[in-house]
């Protein structure tokens, strides 16, 4: 029995346990539901290589599968934090987006990339995992992460932004409840989710225009041109942390440095000449000189500064992520405003102009095609090599080229490809875990997938709050998951409905989905009521209240999964 009490069909891969042990490998190979459309076929590997006829060996295979899942989550988090966010910050500067607009659009996309691409990488059969992951991650972020920010660093909430974000999130949740009630999604319903987020952005824009006019009228923040005055002003604001000018574009605190630099810029505390002077006064660069020495320094998967300053756990993480970090740094350009020379590395960046498009097009098997009678690879390789050589000849190793921001767009596309590919592998591993363990897709979405995609946000938001910026960490707890939910559901269901006959699709949201939606409502309403009652002061008791809500949610989900109690979405009436 699976999926809330429904019997397992014989063409479902979960039926493998009804097959004799000696025949399971062949059965898995012949069953279409067990076959992966792309990537590795984890189910075949597990049942054929680690074979259930040898229980200790099979258990070892399951342990390795879970460890591989954790490794994939580490890749997602690293790619998002170290390669997405810096480039997206530069892109927002190129388009001259205000920080609020960038925060609710392009930067939110960077932070929510794992959730968004996990949704897009899912197949129609994975709709339960995808839906409960987005809603379950919303509960995790608005309850556990928001509660952690308040518990570690009590603060005064900016009430206008909170009321706006929380109100829209409540409206979005209510609208999703209406849409999935009949478990049929029309194309216009999917597009309405995207439209609702567009309405939210419009509201943010209007509020930003109004606040900017008020700020200019009152002239609250005078422009400062003296370093000593700037330091005194920062001290009086009780800000004890400033992002350091890093020797490399990528390090353990890349996302943190970029976020804090943006916050200081938003408060008009960070002027470019001052920033440069402060950094030069505070620290001496460890970056080597010379074209090849600089290349080897930048392409190294382990940053020596991170290694020296890290504890045993961080050093272990650095060693574990070495293989994919080498690949990412070799193929994904990074433009980082908080790094020396903004991350410009002449030899590495020119090599990336050649390697990155070749790797991406190879994955999509574009080289198998022909342009007239000429193989596409025979045209593509010389073109990309020529571009790289021209850039190499026209640039200097010590001077940032005027077109350097263009690498941010190339890095954005490459990082997006990596996240999409890894998210697809995550879905395949979760499917295999579901087949082996009998855990429902809904529970996999609420636990493994939601935790894996959100644990990085928990660490970074709490860290940024402890560094003296709790408002920034807290604000991300509402705008981010709303972005993931509306865009994730809207794009995934919209694409599927557009391809389907009649522009509609039938979905299955599982019997746990109503409980997820109910607890998301509970979390949002509890925040609204508590903060209104305390004058928008987030105390530690607020954090403990949100902890209680989340752990109650998880307890009910586990009890429902093990059939101790009925799921909140089950209809128990005889008819």
Coordinates of C-alpha atoms in Angstrom, one line a residue:
X1 CA 0.0 0.0 0.0
X2 CA 1.3 3.5 -0.9
X3 CA 0.1 7.0 -1.7
X4 CA -2.3 7.3 1.1
X5 CA -3.6 3.8 1.1
X6 CA -3.8 3.2 -2.7
X7 CA -2.7 -0.2 -3.9
X8 CA 0.5 -0.4 -5.9
X9 CA 0.0 -1.3 -9.6
X10 CA 2.2 -4.0 -11.1
X11 CA 3.7 -1.5 -13.6
X12 CA 4.8 0.7 -10.7
X13 CA 8.5 0.3 -9.8
X14 CA 7.5 0.1 -6.1
X15 CA 6.0 -3.3 -6.9
X16 CA 9.6 -4.7 -7.0
X17 CA 9.3 -6.0 -3.5
X18 CA 6.5 -8.3 -4.6
X19 CA 8.9 -10.0 -7.1
X20 CA 11.1 -12.9 -5.9
X21 CA 14.6 -11.7 -4.9
X22 CA 16.4 -13.6 -7.7
X23 CA 14.2 -11.9 -10.4
X24 CA 14.3 -8.3 -9.2
X25 CA 17.2 -7.2 -11.2
X26 CA 15.7 -8.4 -14.5
X27 CA 12.3 -7.1 -13.5
X28 CA 13.7 -3.6 -12.8
X29 CA 15.5 -3.5 -16.2
X30 CA 12.3 -4.4 -18.0
X31 CA 9.9 -2.1 -16.2
X32 CA 9.6 1.3 -17.8
X33 CA 8.7 3.0 -14.5
X34 CA 12.1 2.1 -13.1
X35 CA 14.0 3.5 -16.0
X36 CA 15.5 7.0 -15.9
X37 CA 14.9 9.2 -19.0
X38 CA 18.3 10.9 -18.4
X39 CA 21.1 10.7 -15.9
X40 CA 22.0 7.5 -14.0
X41 CA 19.5 4.7 -13.4
X42 CA 19.9 4.5 -9.6
X43 CA 17.2 1.8 -9.2
X44 CA 19.0 -0.6 -11.6
X45 CA 22.3 0.1 -10.0
X46 CA 20.9 -0.6 -6.5
X47 CA 19.0 -3.8 -7.4
X48 CA 21.5 -5.2 -9.8
X49 CA 24.9 -4.2 -8.4
X50 CA 24.0 -4.3 -4.7
X51 CA 21.4 -7.1 -5.1
X52 CA 18.8 -7.7 -2.4
X53 CA 19.9 -11.4 -2.2
X54 CA 22.8 -10.1 -0.1
X55 CA 21.1 -7.9 2.6
X56 CA 24.4 -6.4 4.1
X57 CA 25.5 -5.4 0.6
X58 CA 22.1 -4.0 -0.2
X59 CA 22.1 -1.9 3.0
X60 CA 25.5 -0.6 2.0
X61 CA 24.1 0.5 -1.3
X62 CA 21.2 2.3 0.4
X63 CA 23.7 4.1 2.6
X64 CA 25.8 5.1 -0.4
X65 CA 22.7 6.4 -2.1
X66 CA 21.7 8.6 0.8
X67 CA 25.3 9.9 1.0
X68 CA 25.2 10.7 -2.7
X69 CA 21.9 12.6 -2.2
X70 CA 23.6 14.7 0.5
X71 CA 26.5 15.3 -1.8
X72 CA 24.1 16.5 -4.6
X73 CA 22.5 18.9 -2.1
X74 CA 25.9 20.2 -1.3
X75 CA 26.6 20.8 -5.0
X76 CA 23.2 22.7 -5.3
X77 CA 24.0 24.9 -2.3
X78 CA 27.5 25.6 -3.4
X79 CA 26.5 26.5 -6.9
X80 CA 23.7 28.8 -5.8
X81 CA 25.8 30.6 -3.1
X82 CA 29.1 30.9 -4.8
X83 CA 28.3 31.1 -8.5
X84 CA 24.7 32.3 -8.8
X85 CA 24.4 35.1 -6.2
X86 CA 27.5 37.1 -7.2
X87 CA 26.6 37.1 -10.9
X88 CA 23.0 38.0 -10.1
X89 CA 24.1 40.9 -7.9
X90 CA 26.2 42.2 -10.9
X91 CA 23.3 41.7 -13.3
X92 CA 21.0 43.8 -11.0
X93 CA 23.6 46.5 -11.0
X94 CA 23.9 46.4 -14.8
X95 CA 20.1 46.9 -15.2
X96 CA 20.1 49.5 -12.4
X97 CA 17.5 47.6 -10.4
X98 CA 16.8 49.0 -6.9
X99 CA 17.8 46.6 -4.1
X100 CA 14.1 45.9 -3.3
X101 CA 13.3 45.0 -6.9
X102 CA 16.5 42.9 -7.2
X103 CA 15.6 41.2 -4.0
X104 CA 12.2 40.1 -5.0
X105 CA 13.2 39.1 -8.6
X106 CA 16.7 38.3 -9.7
X107 CA 18.4 37.8 -6.3
X108 CA 15.4 35.8 -5.1
X109 CA 15.8 33.6 -8.2
X110 CA 19.4 33.0 -7.2
X111 CA 18.5 32.0 -3.6
X112 CA 15.6 29.9 -4.8
X113 CA 17.3 28.2 -7.7
X114 CA 17.4 24.7 -6.2
X115 CA 13.6 24.8 -5.5
X116 CA 12.8 26.3 -8.9
X117 CA 14.9 23.9 -10.9
X118 CA 13.9 20.9 -8.9
X119 CA 10.3 21.7 -9.8
X120 CA 11.1 22.2 -13.5
X121 CA 13.2 19.0 -13.6
X122 CA 10.4 16.9 -12.1
X123 CA 8.2 14.8 -14.4
X124 CA 4.3 14.7 -14.2
X125 CA 4.7 11.5 -12.0
X126 CA 6.7 13.6 -9.5
X127 CA 3.9 16.1 -8.9
X128 CA 3.4 14.9 -5.3
X129 CA 7.1 15.4 -4.5
X130 CA 7.2 18.7 -6.2
X131 CA 4.0 20.2 -4.6
X132 CA 4.7 19.0 -1.0
X133 CA 8.4 20.1 -1.3
X134 CA 7.4 23.7 -2.3
X135 CA 4.7 24.0 0.4
X136 CA 6.8 22.0 3.0
X137 CA 9.8 24.2 2.3
X138 CA 7.6 27.2 2.8
X139 CA 6.7 26.0 6.3
X140 CA 10.3 25.2 7.0
X141 CA 11.5 28.7 6.0
X142 CA 8.7 30.8 7.5
X143 CA 8.7 28.8 10.8
X144 CA 12.1 27.2 11.5
X145 CA 14.4 29.6 9.7
X146 CA 12.4 32.8 10.7
X147 CA 12.2 31.5 14.2
X148 CA 15.9 30.8 14.3
X149 CA 16.7 34.4 13.2
X150 CA 14.6 35.7 16.0
X151 CA 15.9 33.2 18.6
X152 CA 19.6 34.0 17.9
X153 CA 19.2 37.8 17.3
X154 CA 16.0 39.5 18.5
X155 CA 15.3 42.6 16.4
X156 CA 12.7 45.2 15.4
X157 CA 10.9 44.2 12.2
X158 CA 10.4 46.7 9.4
X159 CA 6.7 46.6 9.6
X160 CA 5.8 47.9 6.1
X161 CA 7.9 45.2 4.3
X162 CA 6.7 42.5 6.6
X163 CA 3.0 43.3 6.3
X164 CA 3.3 43.5 2.5
X165 CA 5.3 40.2 2.1
X166 CA 3.2 38.2 4.7
X167 CA -0.1 39.4 3.3
X168 CA 0.8 38.5 -0.3
X169 CA 2.1 35.1 0.9
X170 CA -1.2 34.4 2.7
X171 CA -3.1 35.4 -0.4
X172 CA -0.9 33.2 -2.6
X173 CA -1.5 30.2 -0.2
X174 CA -5.2 30.8 -0.3
X175 CA -5.2 31.0 -4.1
X176 CA -3.2 27.8 -4.4
X177 CA -5.7 26.0 -2.1
X178 CA -8.4 27.1 -4.5
X179 CA -6.5 25.9 -7.6
X180 CA -5.7 22.4 -6.4
X181 CA -9.0 21.8 -4.8
X182 CA -10.4 19.9 -7.8
X183 CA -6.9 18.5 -8.7
X184 CA -7.2 19.9 -12.2
X185 CA -5.0 22.8 -13.4
X186 CA -5.9 24.8 -16.4
X187 CA -3.3 26.9 -18.2
X188 CA -4.9 30.2 -17.1
X189 CA -4.7 29.0 -13.5
X190 CA -1.0 28.2 -13.7
X191 CA -0.4 31.6 -15.4
X192 CA -2.4 33.3 -12.6
X193 CA 0.3 32.2 -10.1
X194 CA 2.9 34.0 -12.2
X195 CA 0.6 37.0 -12.5
X196 CA 0.1 37.1 -8.7
X197 CA 3.9 37.3 -8.3
X198 CA 4.0 40.1 -10.9
X199 CA 1.4 41.9 -8.9
X200 CA 3.6 41.6 -5.8
X201 CA 6.6 43.0 -7.7
X202 CA 4.4 45.9 -8.8
X203 CA 3.4 46.6 -5.2
X204 CA 7.1 46.5 -4.2
X205 CA 8.0 49.0 -7.0
X206 CA 5.2 51.4 -6.0
X207 CA 6.2 51.3 -2.3
X208 CA 9.9 51.8 -3.3
X209 CA 9.0 54.9 -5.3
X210 CA 7.0 56.3 -2.4
X211 CA 9.7 55.6 0.1
X212 CA 12.4 57.0 -2.1
X213 CA 10.5 60.3 -2.5
X214 CA 10.0 60.5 1.3
X215 CA 13.7 59.7 1.9
X216 CA 14.8 62.4 -0.6
X217 CA 12.4 64.9 0.9
X218 CA 13.6 64.4 4.5
X219 CA 17.3 63.9 3.4
X220 CA 17.8 61.4 6.2
X221 CA 21.1 60.0 5.0
X222 CA 23.6 62.7 4.0
X223 CA 26.4 61.6 1.6
X224 CA 29.6 61.0 3.4
X225 CA 33.0 61.4 1.9
X226 CA 35.2 61.1 4.9
X227 CA 36.4 57.7 6.1
X228 CA 36.5 58.6 9.8
X229 CA 32.9 59.9 9.6
X230 CA 31.9 56.7 7.9
X231 CA 33.5 54.5 10.6
X232 CA 31.8 56.6 13.4
X233 CA 28.5 56.3 11.6
X234 CA 28.8 52.5 11.3
X235 CA 29.9 52.2 15.0
X236 CA 26.8 54.2 16.1
X237 CA 24.6 51.8 14.1
X238 CA 26.1 48.9 16.0
X239 CA 27.2 47.1 12.8
X240 CA 30.3 45.1 13.7
X241 CA 30.8 43.2 10.5
X242 CA 32.0 44.5 7.1
X243 CA 32.6 42.3 4.0
X244 CA 36.3 41.9 3.3
X245 CA 37.8 42.4 -0.1
X246 CA 38.5 38.7 -0.9
X247 CA 41.6 37.6 -2.9
X248 CA 39.4 35.2 -5.0
X249 CA 35.9 35.5 -6.5
X250 CA 34.8 32.3 -4.7
X251 CA 35.1 31.5 -1.0
X252 CA 33.1 30.0 1.8
X253 CA 31.4 33.4 2.6
X254 CA 30.7 34.5 -0.9
X255 CA 26.9 34.8 -0.5
X256 CA 27.3 36.4 2.9
X257 CA 29.8 39.0 1.7
X258 CA 27.6 39.9 -1.4
X259 CA 24.5 40.2 0.7
X260 CA 26.0 42.4 3.4
X261 CA 27.7 44.6 0.7
X262 CA 24.3 45.0 -0.9
X263 CA 22.7 45.9 2.4
X264 CA 25.3 48.5 3.1
X265 CA 24.8 49.9 -0.3
X266 CA 21.1 50.1 0.2
X267 CA 21.6 52.1 3.4
X268 CA 24.0 54.4 1.5
X269 CA 26.9 53.5 3.7
X270 CA 29.1 52.1 1.0
X271 CA 30.7 54.4 -1.5
X272 CA 33.2 52.9 -4.0
X273 CA 36.2 55.2 -3.2
X274 CA 35.7 54.7 0.5
X275 CA 35.2 51.0 0.1
X276 CA 38.4 50.7 -1.8
X277 CA 40.3 52.7 0.8
X278 CA 38.9 50.9 3.8
X279 CA 39.8 47.5 2.3
X280 CA 43.3 48.6 1.4
X281 CA 43.8 49.9 4.9
X282 CA 42.5 46.8 6.6
X283 CA 44.2 43.9 4.8
X284 CA 47.0 43.0 2.5
X285 CA 46.2 40.9 -0.5
X286 CA 47.3 37.2 -0.6
X287 CA 46.6 37.0 -4.4
X288 CA 49.8 36.0 -6.4
X289 CA 51.1 38.0 -9.3
X290 CA 51.7 36.6 -12.8
X291 CA 49.4 35.2 -15.4
X292 CA 49.9 31.5 -14.7
X293 CA 50.3 31.8 -10.9
X294 CA 47.0 33.8 -10.8
X295 CA 45.3 31.1 -13.0
X296 CA 46.5 28.2 -10.7
X297 CA 45.4 30.3 -7.6
X298 CA 41.9 30.9 -9.0
X299 CA 41.3 27.4 -10.4
X300 CA 42.3 25.7 -7.2
X301 CA 39.3 24.0 -5.6
X302 CA 40.4 24.8 -2.1
X303 CA 40.9 28.4 -1.1
X304 CA 44.0 28.6 1.1
X305 CA 42.4 31.5 3.2
X306 CA 39.3 29.4 3.9
X307 CA 41.5 26.4 4.8
X308 CA 43.6 28.4 7.3
X309 CA 40.6 30.0 8.9
X310 CA 38.2 27.0 8.9
X311 CA 37.7 24.5 11.7
X312 CA 37.8 20.7 11.2
X313 CA 34.2 20.5 9.9
X314 CA 34.8 23.2 7.3
X315 CA 38.0 21.6 6.2
X316 CA 36.2 18.3 5.7
X317 CA 33.6 20.1 3.6
X318 CA 36.3 21.7 1.5
X319 CA 37.9 18.4 0.8
X320 CA 34.6 16.7 0.0
X321 CA 33.5 19.3 -2.5
X322 CA 36.9 19.5 -4.2
X323 CA 36.0 17.5 -7.4
X324 CA 33.0 19.5 -8.4
X325 CA 34.5 22.8 -7.2
X326 CA 37.4 22.2 -9.6
X327 CA 34.9 21.6 -12.4
X328 CA 32.7 24.7 -11.5
X329 CA 35.6 27.0 -11.2
X330 CA 37.0 25.9 -14.5
X331 CA 33.7 26.2 -16.4
X332 CA 31.5 28.9 -14.5
X333 CA 32.7 32.5 -14.7
X334 CA 32.2 34.6 -11.6
X335 CA 32.0 38.3 -11.4
X336 CA 32.1 39.3 -7.7
X337 CA 32.0 42.9 -6.6
X338 CA 33.5 42.0 -3.2
X339 CA 36.6 40.3 -4.7
X340 CA 39.9 41.8 -5.9
X341 CA 39.6 42.9 -9.5
X342 CA 35.9 41.9 -9.2
X343 CA 37.0 38.3 -9.9
X344 CA 38.8 39.1 -13.2
X345 CA 41.4 36.4 -14.0
X346 CA 42.6 36.8 -17.5
X347 CA 43.7 33.2 -18.4
X348 CA 40.9 31.5 -16.5
X349 CA 38.2 33.8 -18.0
X350 CA 39.4 33.4 -21.5
X351 CA 39.6 29.6 -21.1
X352 CA 36.0 29.7 -19.8
X353 CA 34.9 31.4 -23.0
X354 CA 36.0 28.3 -24.8
X355 CA 35.1 25.5 -22.4
X356 CA 31.7 26.7 -21.0
X357 CA 29.7 26.6 -24.2
X358 CA 31.3 23.4 -25.4
X359 CA 30.4 21.6 -22.1
X360 CA 26.8 22.9 -22.1
X361 CA 26.2 22.0 -25.8
X362 CA 27.8 18.6 -25.3
X363 CA 25.3 17.8 -22.5
X364 CA 22.4 18.7 -24.8
X365 CA 24.0 16.6 -27.5
X366 CA 24.0 19.6 -29.9
X367 CA 27.3 18.3 -31.4
X368 CA 25.4 15.4 -33.0
X369 CA 23.7 17.7 -35.5
X370 CA 25.0 19.1 -38.7
X371 CA 24.8 22.5 -40.4
X372 CA 24.3 21.6 -44.0
X373 CA 26.9 18.9 -44.4
X374 CA 29.4 20.3 -41.8
X375 CA 29.3 18.8 -38.3
X376 CA 28.3 21.5 -35.8
X377 CA 31.3 20.7 -33.6
X378 CA 33.6 21.5 -36.5
X379 CA 32.1 25.0 -36.6
X380 CA 31.5 25.6 -32.9
X381 CA 35.0 24.8 -31.6
X382 CA 36.9 27.2 -33.9
X383 CA 34.3 30.0 -33.2
X384 CA 34.6 29.6 -29.4
X385 CA 38.4 29.3 -29.6
X386 CA 38.6 32.4 -31.8
X387 CA 36.5 34.4 -29.3
X388 CA 38.7 33.3 -26.4
X389 CA 41.9 34.2 -28.3
X390 CA 40.6 37.7 -29.3
X391 CA 39.6 38.5 -25.7
X392 CA 43.0 37.2 -24.5
X393 CA 44.9 39.5 -26.9
X394 CA 42.7 42.6 -26.1
X395 CA 42.9 42.4 -22.3
X396 CA 45.4 42.9 -19.6
X397 CA 46.0 40.7 -16.6
X398 CA 46.1 43.6 -14.1
X399 CA 43.3 45.8 -15.6
X400 CA 39.6 44.8 -15.5
X401 CA 38.2 45.0 -19.1
X402 CA 35.2 47.3 -19.7
X403 CA 33.2 44.3 -20.9
X404 CA 33.9 42.3 -17.7
X405 CA 30.2 42.4 -16.6
X406 CA 29.4 40.3 -19.7
X407 CA 31.0 37.3 -17.9
X408 CA 28.3 37.6 -15.2
X409 CA 25.7 36.7 -17.8
X410 CA 27.7 33.8 -19.1
X411 CA 28.3 32.7 -15.4
X412 CA 24.5 33.0 -14.8
X413 CA 23.7 30.7 -17.7
X414 CA 26.3 28.1 -16.8
X415 CA 25.3 28.0 -13.1
X416 CA 21.6 27.7 -14.2
X417 CA 22.6 24.7 -16.3
X418 CA 24.5 23.1 -13.4
X419 CA 21.6 23.6 -11.0
X420 CA 19.1 22.2 -13.4
X421 CA 21.1 19.1 -14.1
X422 CA 21.9 18.4 -10.5
X423 CA 18.2 19.0 -9.5
X424 CA 17.2 16.4 -12.0
X425 CA 19.6 13.9 -10.4
X426 CA 18.2 14.7 -7.0
X427 CA 14.7 13.8 -8.2
X428 CA 16.0 10.5 -9.6
X429 CA 17.7 9.6 -6.3
X430 CA 14.6 10.5 -4.3
X431 CA 12.5 8.3 -6.6
X432 CA 14.8 5.4 -5.9
X433 CA 14.7 6.0 -2.2
X434 CA 10.9 6.0 -2.4
X435 CA 10.9 2.7 -4.3
X436 CA 13.3 1.0 -1.8
X437 CA 11.8 2.4 1.5
X438 CA 8.2 2.6 0.6
X439 CA 8.1 6.2 1.9
X440 CA 5.4 8.1 0.1
X441 CA 6.3 10.8 -2.5
X442 CA 4.6 13.4 -0.3
X443 CA 6.8 12.6 2.7
X444 CA 9.9 12.6 0.6
X445 CA 9.0 16.1 -0.6
X446 CA 8.3 17.4 3.0
X447 CA 11.5 16.0 4.5
X448 CA 14.5 15.1 2.3
X449 CA 13.8 17.5 -0.6
X450 CA 12.6 20.4 1.5
X451 CA 15.3 20.1 4.1
X452 CA 18.0 19.6 1.5
X453 CA 17.0 22.6 -0.6
X454 CA 16.5 24.9 2.5
X455 CA 19.2 23.9 4.9
X456 CA 21.7 26.3 3.2
X457 CA 19.2 29.2 3.7
X458 CA 19.0 28.2 7.4
X459 CA 22.7 28.5 7.9
X460 CA 23.2 31.6 5.8
X461 CA 20.2 33.5 7.3
X462 CA 21.2 32.7 10.9
X463 CA 24.8 33.6 10.2
X464 CA 23.8 36.9 8.6
X465 CA 21.6 37.7 11.6
X466 CA 24.4 37.0 14.0
X467 CA 26.7 39.3 12.0
X468 CA 24.3 42.2 12.8
X469 CA 21.9 42.1 9.9
X470 CA 18.8 40.2 11.3
X471 CA 16.3 42.2 9.2
X472 CA 18.0 41.0 6.0
X473 CA 17.9 37.3 7.1
X474 CA 14.3 37.6 8.3
X475 CA 13.1 39.4 5.1
X476 CA 14.3 36.5 3.0
X477 CA 12.1 34.1 4.9
X478 CA 8.9 35.4 3.2
X479 CA 9.8 36.8 -0.2
X480 CA 12.0 33.8 -1.1
X481 CA 9.6 30.9 -0.5
X482 CA 6.7 32.8 -2.0
X483 CA 8.8 33.3 -5.1
X484 CA 9.7 29.6 -5.2
X485 CA 6.1 28.5 -4.7
X486 CA 4.4 30.8 -7.2
X487 CA 7.0 30.5 -9.9
X488 CA 7.7 26.8 -9.2
X489 CA 4.0 25.8 -9.5
X490 CA 3.2 28.4 -12.2
X491 CA 6.0 27.4 -14.5
X492 CA 5.8 23.6 -13.9
X493 CA 2.0 23.4 -14.3
X494 CA 1.9 26.0 -17.0
X495 CA 4.4 24.2 -19.2
X496 CA 2.6 20.9 -18.7
X497 CA -0.8 22.4 -19.3
X498 CA 0.4 24.1 -22.5
X499 CA 1.6 20.8 -23.9
X500 CA -1.5 18.9 -22.9
X501 CA -4.7 18.6 -24.9
X502 CA -7.3 21.1 -23.8
X503 CA -4.6 23.1 -22.0
X504 CA -5.3 21.4 -18.7
X505 CA -3.7 18.7 -16.6
X506 CA -4.8 16.5 -13.8
X507 CA -2.5 16.5 -10.7
X508 CA -2.2 14.5 -7.5
X509 CA -1.3 16.5 -4.4
X510 CA -1.4 13.6 -1.9
X511 CA -3.4 13.4 1.3
X512 CA -0.7 15.3 3.2
X513 CA -1.0 18.4 1.0
X514 CA -4.0 20.0 2.9
X515 CA -2.0 19.6 6.2
X516 CA 1.0 21.3 4.6
X517 CA -1.2 24.2 3.5
X518 CA -2.9 24.4 6.9
X519 CA 0.4 24.7 8.7
X520 CA 1.7 27.2 6.2
X521 CA -1.3 29.3 7.0
X522 CA -0.7 28.8 10.7
X523 CA 2.9 29.9 10.5
X524 CA 2.1 33.1 8.5
X525 CA -0.9 34.0 10.7
X526 CA 1.0 33.4 13.9
X527 CA 3.8 35.7 12.7
X528 CA 1.2 38.4 11.8
X529 CA -0.6 38.2 15.1
X530 CA 2.5 38.0 17.3
X531 CA 4.4 40.8 15.7
X532 CA 1.3 43.1 15.6
X533 CA 0.8 42.4 19.3
X534 CA 4.4 43.2 20.2
X535 CA 4.8 46.3 18.1
X536 CA 6.7 44.3 15.5
X537 CA 9.4 43.4 17.9
X538 CA 10.7 39.9 17.2
X539 CA 11.7 38.5 20.6
X540 CA 13.1 35.1 21.4
X541 CA 9.6 33.9 22.4
X542 CA 8.6 34.5 18.8
X543 CA 11.3 32.1 17.7
X544 CA 10.1 29.4 20.1
X545 CA 6.5 29.9 19.0
X546 CA 7.5 29.2 15.4
X547 CA 9.7 26.2 16.5
X548 CA 6.6 24.8 18.1
X549 CA 4.5 25.2 15.0
X550 CA 7.1 23.5 12.8
X551 CA 7.9 20.5 15.0
X552 CA 4.1 20.0 15.4
X553 CA 3.9 19.9 11.7
X554 CA 6.7 17.4 11.3
X555 CA 5.3 15.2 14.1
X556 CA 1.9 15.0 12.5
X557 CA 3.5 14.2 9.1
X558 CA 5.5 11.3 10.5
X559 CA 2.6 9.9 12.5
X560 CA 0.5 10.1 9.3
X561 CA 3.2 8.4 7.2
X562 CA 3.4 5.5 9.7
X563 CA -0.4 5.2 9.9
X564 CA -0.5 6.1 13.6
X565 CA -3.1 8.8 12.8
X566 CA -5.0 9.8 9.7
X567 CA -3.5 12.5 7.4
X568 CA -5.2 15.8 7.6
X569 CA -6.3 15.6 4.0
X570 CA -8.0 12.2 4.2
X571 CA -11.8 12.1 3.9
X572 CA -13.0 9.5 6.5
X573 CA -16.7 9.6 5.5
X574 CA -18.2 6.3 4.4
X575 CA -19.3 7.7 1.1

